[in-house]
Coordinates of C-alpha atoms in Angstrom, one line a residue:
M1 CA 48.8 245.8 -5.5
T2 CA 47.3 242.8 -7.4
N3 CA 47.2 243.4 -11.1
K4 CA 44.5 242.3 -13.4
K5 CA 46.5 239.4 -14.8
D6 CA 46.9 237.9 -11.4
C7 CA 43.2 238.2 -10.7
I8 CA 42.4 236.4 -13.9
E9 CA 44.8 233.7 -13.1
F10 CA 43.4 233.3 -9.6
E11 CA 39.9 233.0 -10.9
K12 CA 41.0 230.5 -13.4
Q13 CA 42.6 228.4 -10.7
K14 CA 39.3 228.6 -8.6
V15 CA 37.4 227.3 -11.6
E16 CA 39.8 224.5 -12.1
V17 CA 39.7 223.5 -8.5
Y18 CA 35.9 223.7 -8.5
E19 CA 35.6 221.6 -11.7
G20 CA 38.1 219.1 -10.2
C21 CA 36.1 218.8 -7.0
E22 CA 32.9 218.5 -9.0
A23 CA 34.3 215.7 -11.1
R24 CA 35.6 213.8 -8.1
F25 CA 32.2 214.2 -6.4
K26 CA 30.4 212.9 -9.4
Q27 CA 32.8 209.9 -9.5
L28 CA 32.2 209.2 -5.8
L29 CA 28.4 209.3 -6.3
K30 CA 28.6 207.1 -9.4
N31 CA 30.7 204.4 -7.8
S32 CA 29.2 204.6 -4.4
F33 CA 27.5 201.5 -2.9
D34 CA 24.7 203.9 -1.9
M35 CA 22.3 206.1 -3.8
I36 CA 21.7 209.8 -3.0
V37 CA 18.1 210.8 -3.8
L38 CA 16.4 214.2 -3.5
I39 CA 12.7 213.8 -3.1
G40 CA 9.9 216.4 -2.5
A41 CA 7.1 216.3 0.1
N42 CA 4.9 215.1 -2.7
G43 CA 7.0 211.9 -3.2
V44 CA 8.4 213.0 -6.6
Q45 CA 12.2 212.5 -7.1
S46 CA 14.1 215.5 -8.5
Y47 CA 17.6 213.9 -8.4
V48 CA 18.9 210.3 -8.3
S49 CA 22.7 209.6 -8.2
E50 CA 24.2 207.6 -11.0
S51 CA 24.8 204.6 -8.7
C52 CA 21.1 203.8 -9.2
E53 CA 21.9 202.0 -12.4
K54 CA 24.2 199.6 -10.6
I55 CA 21.6 198.9 -7.9
L56 CA 18.3 199.1 -9.8
G57 CA 19.2 198.9 -13.4
Y58 CA 17.6 202.2 -14.2
K59 CA 19.4 205.3 -15.5
P60 CA 18.9 208.4 -13.3
E61 CA 16.7 210.1 -15.8
E62 CA 14.2 207.2 -15.7
L63 CA 13.7 207.7 -12.0
I64 CA 13.4 211.5 -12.0
N65 CA 10.0 213.4 -12.0
I66 CA 8.0 210.3 -11.0
S67 CA 6.0 209.5 -7.9
V68 CA 8.4 206.8 -6.7
I69 CA 6.1 205.3 -4.0
D70 CA 3.3 204.7 -6.4
K71 CA 5.3 203.7 -9.4
M72 CA 8.3 201.8 -8.0
I73 CA 7.8 200.5 -4.5
H74 CA 6.2 197.1 -3.8
P75 CA 2.5 197.5 -3.1
D76 CA 2.9 195.7 0.3
D77 CA 5.5 198.3 1.4
Q78 CA 3.9 201.5 0.1
G79 CA 2.0 202.2 3.3
R80 CA 5.1 202.1 5.4
A81 CA 7.0 204.2 2.8
I82 CA 4.3 207.0 3.0
L83 CA 4.4 207.0 6.8
A84 CA 8.2 207.2 6.7
L85 CA 8.1 210.2 4.3
Q86 CA 5.6 211.9 6.5
N87 CA 7.8 211.2 9.6
I88 CA 10.8 212.9 7.9
I89 CA 8.7 216.0 7.0
Q90 CA 7.3 216.3 10.5
N91 CA 10.4 215.4 12.5
S92 CA 13.3 216.5 10.2
A93 CA 14.9 213.0 10.1
N94 CA 14.1 209.3 9.9
G95 CA 16.1 206.4 11.4
G96 CA 15.7 204.2 8.3
I97 CA 13.0 202.3 6.5
Q98 CA 13.3 199.0 4.6
Y99 CA 11.2 198.4 1.5
R100 CA 11.3 196.7 -1.9
H101 CA 12.0 198.7 -5.0
R102 CA 11.3 197.5 -8.5
H103 CA 14.4 196.5 -10.6
K104 CA 14.4 197.2 -14.3
N105 CA 14.6 193.4 -14.9
G106 CA 11.1 193.1 -13.3
G107 CA 12.4 191.8 -9.9
W108 CA 12.5 193.4 -6.5
V109 CA 15.5 194.9 -4.7
Y110 CA 15.5 195.4 -0.9
L111 CA 16.5 198.9 0.0
E112 CA 17.1 200.8 3.3
A113 CA 16.7 204.6 3.3
F114 CA 17.8 207.2 5.8
G115 CA 16.4 210.7 5.3
T116 CA 16.9 214.3 6.3
N117 CA 14.5 217.1 5.8
Q118 CA 16.2 219.9 3.9
I119 CA 13.0 221.4 2.3
S120 CA 13.4 224.7 4.1
N121 CA 17.1 224.9 2.9
P122 CA 17.0 227.3 -0.2
A123 CA 20.0 225.4 -1.6
V124 CA 18.4 222.0 -1.5
K125 CA 14.6 222.4 -1.1
S126 CA 14.2 218.6 -0.9
I127 CA 14.4 215.7 1.5
I128 CA 17.8 214.0 1.1
L129 CA 17.7 210.2 1.2
N130 CA 20.7 208.0 1.6
V131 CA 19.6 204.7 0.1
R132 CA 21.5 201.4 0.4
D133 CA 20.9 198.0 -1.2
I134 CA 20.3 195.4 1.5
T135 CA 19.1 192.5 -0.7
D136 CA 21.9 190.2 0.3
R137 CA 21.2 190.9 4.0
M138 CA 17.5 190.3 3.6
N139 CA 18.0 187.1 1.6
A140 CA 20.4 185.8 4.3
K141 CA 17.8 186.7 7.0
Q142 CA 15.1 184.8 5.0
A143 CA 17.4 181.8 4.6
L144 CA 18.1 181.8 8.3
I145 CA 14.3 181.8 9.0
E146 CA 13.7 179.0 6.6
S147 CA 16.6 177.1 8.1
E148 CA 15.2 177.5 11.6
T149 CA 11.8 176.4 10.3
S150 CA 13.3 173.4 8.6
L151 CA 15.2 172.5 11.8
R152 CA 12.0 172.6 13.9
D153 CA 10.2 170.4 11.3
L154 CA 13.1 167.9 11.4
N155 CA 13.0 167.8 15.2
A156 CA 9.2 167.3 15.1
T157 CA 9.7 164.5 12.5
K158 CA 12.4 162.9 14.7
D159 CA 10.3 163.1 17.8
R160 CA 7.3 161.6 16.0
F161 CA 9.4 158.8 14.5
F162 CA 10.8 157.8 17.9
S163 CA 7.4 158.1 19.5
I164 CA 5.9 155.7 17.0
I165 CA 8.8 153.2 17.4
A166 CA 8.8 153.4 21.2
H167 CA 5.0 153.1 21.7
D168 CA 2.7 152.7 18.7
L169 CA 4.8 150.1 16.9
K170 CA 5.7 148.3 20.1
S171 CA 2.0 148.0 21.3
P172 CA 0.6 145.7 18.7
F173 CA 3.6 143.4 19.0
N174 CA 3.1 143.1 22.7
G175 CA -0.4 142.0 22.0
I176 CA 0.7 139.5 19.4
L177 CA 3.3 138.0 21.8
G178 CA 0.9 137.9 24.7
F179 CA -2.0 136.3 22.9
S180 CA 0.2 133.9 20.9
K181 CA 1.5 132.6 24.3
L182 CA -2.2 132.2 25.4
L183 CA -2.9 130.5 22.0
E184 CA -0.2 128.0 22.6
A185 CA -1.6 127.1 26.0
E186 CA -5.2 126.8 24.6
V187 CA -4.0 124.5 21.8
H188 CA -2.3 122.4 24.4
D189 CA -5.6 122.1 26.3
K190 CA -7.6 121.6 23.1
N191 CA -9.8 124.6 23.9
Y192 CA -10.5 125.4 20.3
E193 CA -13.1 128.0 21.0
A194 CA -10.5 130.2 22.7
V195 CA -8.0 129.3 20.0
E196 CA -10.3 130.9 17.4
E197 CA -10.8 134.0 19.5
Y198 CA -7.1 134.5 20.2
A199 CA -6.2 133.9 16.6
H200 CA -8.7 136.6 15.6
I201 CA -7.1 139.0 18.0
I202 CA -3.6 138.2 16.8
H203 CA -4.7 138.7 13.2
N204 CA -6.1 142.1 13.9
A205 CA -3.0 143.1 15.9
S206 CA -0.8 141.9 13.1
Q207 CA -2.8 143.8 10.5
R208 CA -2.5 147.0 12.6
A209 CA 1.2 146.5 12.9
M210 CA 1.6 145.9 9.2
N211 CA -0.4 149.0 8.3
L212 CA 1.6 151.1 10.7
L213 CA 4.9 149.7 9.5
T214 CA 3.9 150.4 5.9
N215 CA 3.0 154.0 6.6
L216 CA 6.2 154.4 8.7
L217 CA 8.4 153.1 6.0
V218 CA 6.8 155.2 3.3
W219 CA 6.8 158.3 5.5
S220 CA 10.5 157.9 6.4
R221 CA 11.4 157.6 2.7
S222 CA 9.4 160.7 1.9
Q223 CA 11.2 162.7 4.6
M224 CA 14.5 161.7 3.2
G225 CA 13.4 162.7 -0.3
K226 CA 13.7 159.2 -1.7
I227 CA 10.1 159.1 -3.0
K228 CA 10.0 160.5 -6.5
Y229 CA 6.8 161.9 -8.1
T230 CA 6.3 159.7 -11.2
P231 CA 2.8 160.5 -12.7
E232 CA 1.0 158.4 -15.3
N233 CA -2.5 158.0 -16.6
C234 CA -4.6 156.0 -14.1
D235 CA -8.3 155.1 -13.9
L236 CA -9.6 156.2 -10.5
E237 CA -12.3 153.5 -10.5
V238 CA -9.6 150.8 -11.0
L239 CA -7.5 152.3 -8.2
F240 CA -10.5 152.4 -5.9
N241 CA -11.4 148.8 -6.6
E242 CA -7.9 147.7 -5.7
I243 CA -8.0 149.6 -2.4
A244 CA -11.5 148.4 -1.6
E245 CA -10.5 144.8 -2.1
L246 CA -7.5 145.3 0.1
L247 CA -9.6 146.7 3.0
N248 CA -12.7 144.5 2.5
D249 CA -11.9 142.2 5.4
S250 CA -11.5 145.1 7.8
A251 CA -14.8 146.6 6.6
Q252 CA -16.7 143.3 6.8
Q253 CA -15.6 142.7 10.4
K254 CA -17.5 145.9 11.4
S255 CA -20.3 145.3 8.8
I256 CA -19.3 148.5 7.0
T257 CA -20.2 149.0 3.4
I258 CA -17.7 150.7 1.0
S259 CA -19.3 152.1 -2.1
S260 CA -18.1 154.2 -5.1
E261 CA -19.7 157.0 -7.1
I262 CA -16.7 157.2 -9.4
E263 CA -17.7 157.3 -13.1
N264 CA -16.3 154.9 -15.6
N265 CA -13.1 156.0 -17.4
S266 CA -12.2 158.6 -14.8
V267 CA -8.7 158.9 -16.0
V268 CA -6.3 161.1 -14.1
F269 CA -2.6 161.9 -14.5
V270 CA -1.2 161.0 -11.1
D271 CA 1.5 159.0 -9.2
K272 CA -0.4 155.7 -8.8
N273 CA 1.4 154.7 -5.6
M274 CA 0.8 158.0 -3.9
I275 CA -2.9 158.1 -4.8
C276 CA -3.3 154.5 -3.6
T277 CA -1.7 155.5 -0.3
I278 CA -4.0 158.5 0.1
L279 CA -7.1 156.5 -0.6
R280 CA -6.0 153.6 1.6
N281 CA -5.4 155.9 4.6
L282 CA -8.6 157.9 4.2
I283 CA -10.8 154.7 3.8
S284 CA -8.9 153.0 6.6
N285 CA -9.7 156.0 8.8
G286 CA -13.3 155.9 7.7
I287 CA -13.5 152.2 8.8
K288 CA -11.8 153.0 12.1
F289 CA -14.2 155.8 13.1
T290 CA -17.4 154.3 11.7
K291 CA -19.7 152.1 13.9
S292 CA -20.9 148.7 12.9
G293 CA -23.3 148.9 10.0
G294 CA -22.1 152.2 8.7
T295 CA -21.2 153.3 5.2
I296 CA -18.2 154.8 3.5
T297 CA -18.6 156.5 0.0
I298 CA -15.9 157.6 -2.4
C299 CA -16.7 160.2 -5.1
A300 CA -14.7 161.8 -7.8
H301 CA -15.8 164.8 -9.9
P302 CA -13.9 166.7 -12.6
K303 CA -13.9 170.5 -12.2
V304 CA -12.6 173.2 -14.6
D305 CA -8.9 172.6 -13.7
E306 CA -8.9 169.9 -11.1
W307 CA -10.4 166.6 -9.9
L308 CA -12.2 166.7 -6.5
I309 CA -12.1 163.4 -4.7
T310 CA -14.1 162.8 -1.5
V311 CA -14.1 160.0 1.1
S312 CA -17.2 160.3 3.3
D313 CA -18.4 158.3 6.3
N314 CA -21.3 158.4 8.7
G315 CA -19.1 157.8 11.7
V316 CA -18.4 159.5 15.0
G317 CA -17.2 162.8 13.4
I318 CA -14.4 165.2 14.5
S319 CA -14.5 168.3 16.7
N320 CA -13.5 171.7 15.3
E321 CA -10.6 171.8 17.7
A322 CA -9.3 168.4 16.5
I323 CA -9.7 169.4 12.8
D324 CA -7.3 172.2 13.2
K325 CA -4.6 169.7 14.4
L326 CA -5.2 166.8 12.0
F327 CA -2.6 167.7 9.4
L328 CA 0.1 169.3 11.7
M329 CA 3.2 167.4 12.6
E330 CA 3.8 169.1 15.9
Y331 CA 0.4 168.0 17.4
S332 CA 0.7 164.3 16.9
Y333 CA -3.1 164.0 16.9
S334 CA -4.8 160.6 17.1
T335 CA -7.8 159.1 18.8
L336 CA -9.2 155.6 19.4
G337 CA -11.6 154.1 16.9
T338 CA -15.1 152.9 17.6
Q339 CA -13.7 149.5 18.6
K340 CA -10.7 151.0 20.4
E341 CA -8.5 150.8 17.3
V342 CA -5.3 152.7 17.9
G343 CA -3.5 155.0 15.5
T344 CA -0.7 157.6 15.2
G345 CA -2.1 160.3 12.8
L346 CA 0.7 159.4 10.5
G347 CA -1.5 158.4 7.7
L348 CA -3.1 161.9 7.4
L349 CA 0.4 163.5 7.3
L350 CA 1.3 161.2 4.4
C351 CA -1.9 162.1 2.6
K352 CA -1.2 165.8 3.0
E353 CA 2.4 165.4 1.8
F354 CA 1.4 163.3 -1.3
V355 CA -1.5 165.6 -2.2
S356 CA 1.0 168.5 -2.0
M357 CA 3.4 166.7 -4.3
H358 CA 0.6 166.6 -6.9
G359 CA 0.0 170.4 -6.4
G360 CA -3.4 169.8 -4.8
R361 CA -5.1 170.6 -1.5
I362 CA -6.6 168.4 1.3
W363 CA -9.1 169.4 3.9
V364 CA -12.0 167.9 6.0
E365 CA -15.5 168.8 6.9
S366 CA -17.1 167.1 9.9
E367 CA -19.8 167.2 12.5
V368 CA -19.5 165.3 15.8
G369 CA -21.9 162.3 15.8
K370 CA -22.8 162.6 12.1
G371 CA -19.6 161.7 10.2
S372 CA -16.8 163.2 8.2
T373 CA -15.9 164.0 4.6
F374 CA -12.3 164.3 3.6
Y375 CA -11.7 166.2 0.4
F376 CA -8.5 166.3 -1.8
S377 CA -7.9 167.9 -5.1
I378 CA -5.7 166.9 -8.0
P379 CA -4.9 169.4 -10.7
I380 CA -5.9 168.3 -14.2
V381 CA -2.6 168.1 -16.2
K382 CA -2.5 168.1 -19.9
N383 CA 0.1 165.4 -20.8

């Protein structure tokens, strides 16, 4: 027969075993890579394991008795979190939901939660969530997506580069070689009227080749990251005058007037070479797509926090379908000018890239048969 002393000793051993198991269990929860959470149907947490401090920076008591979805989950993920909680309540379990939880440092941590409905269990009366930190996995996934996007862009860049070299750059040189041979024959025959005509054609072809080659070299340097953004104070009116003088011959050949509505002392803090490239390409496009006798107007207006610069023409205009493709590398969009001038669309890609390097935007409004207006913005920088 068991005596009273043995019973007391047995009960003591049971307590020691229980306390030992409880201590080990607490250590397991504290050092686990996962969190154990008890949450009610109302979304309020009644228990959070100590591992939350390692994952989220919060102590357990800071996450208890709060509506976690409203207070801690990223606004863009709250809808899915609510649906997942409802799914657990209705279907007893949930296969896992991924969402962003606020970290105490103000950042966001990607979590994945698996839940089991134990609300009807008198010992638990909650939904049990096993929550894991998947931030590294999500960052790796995002890095892979960005890498794939970058690879596609590089392939598009390579394809465009070889297309320009194989066709667009070759074409004007074929014209130069062909007409220079004819020019040689006309000089020999002293047919000076034809000499003048062929010399004019050769000059235009050479100018197109030079413009294309200039854009190609600048673009290739920008793709290799060799063009540095070096802003300085520049007067927009002075920059415009320099570009207008450079393009004056091309405009005069089509009797096109280039005018400016830029105010005196319109000083901006920009990279001079980039802005000149943007203006040169936009005005060149205006000349290309404007008929003889047309006009091109450049305006610049200071807004609250940016300069808005426009290049307008009364040329042939652009269709809505074409506008959507103008600034996209993969479409390689280009059309012939009013006098069959050829192009690659490369100039607009340069404009977009250089405007972006200034932190601005570029877009176009156009109506077929009535002309186009290209807009680009340059943030006002206090230097």
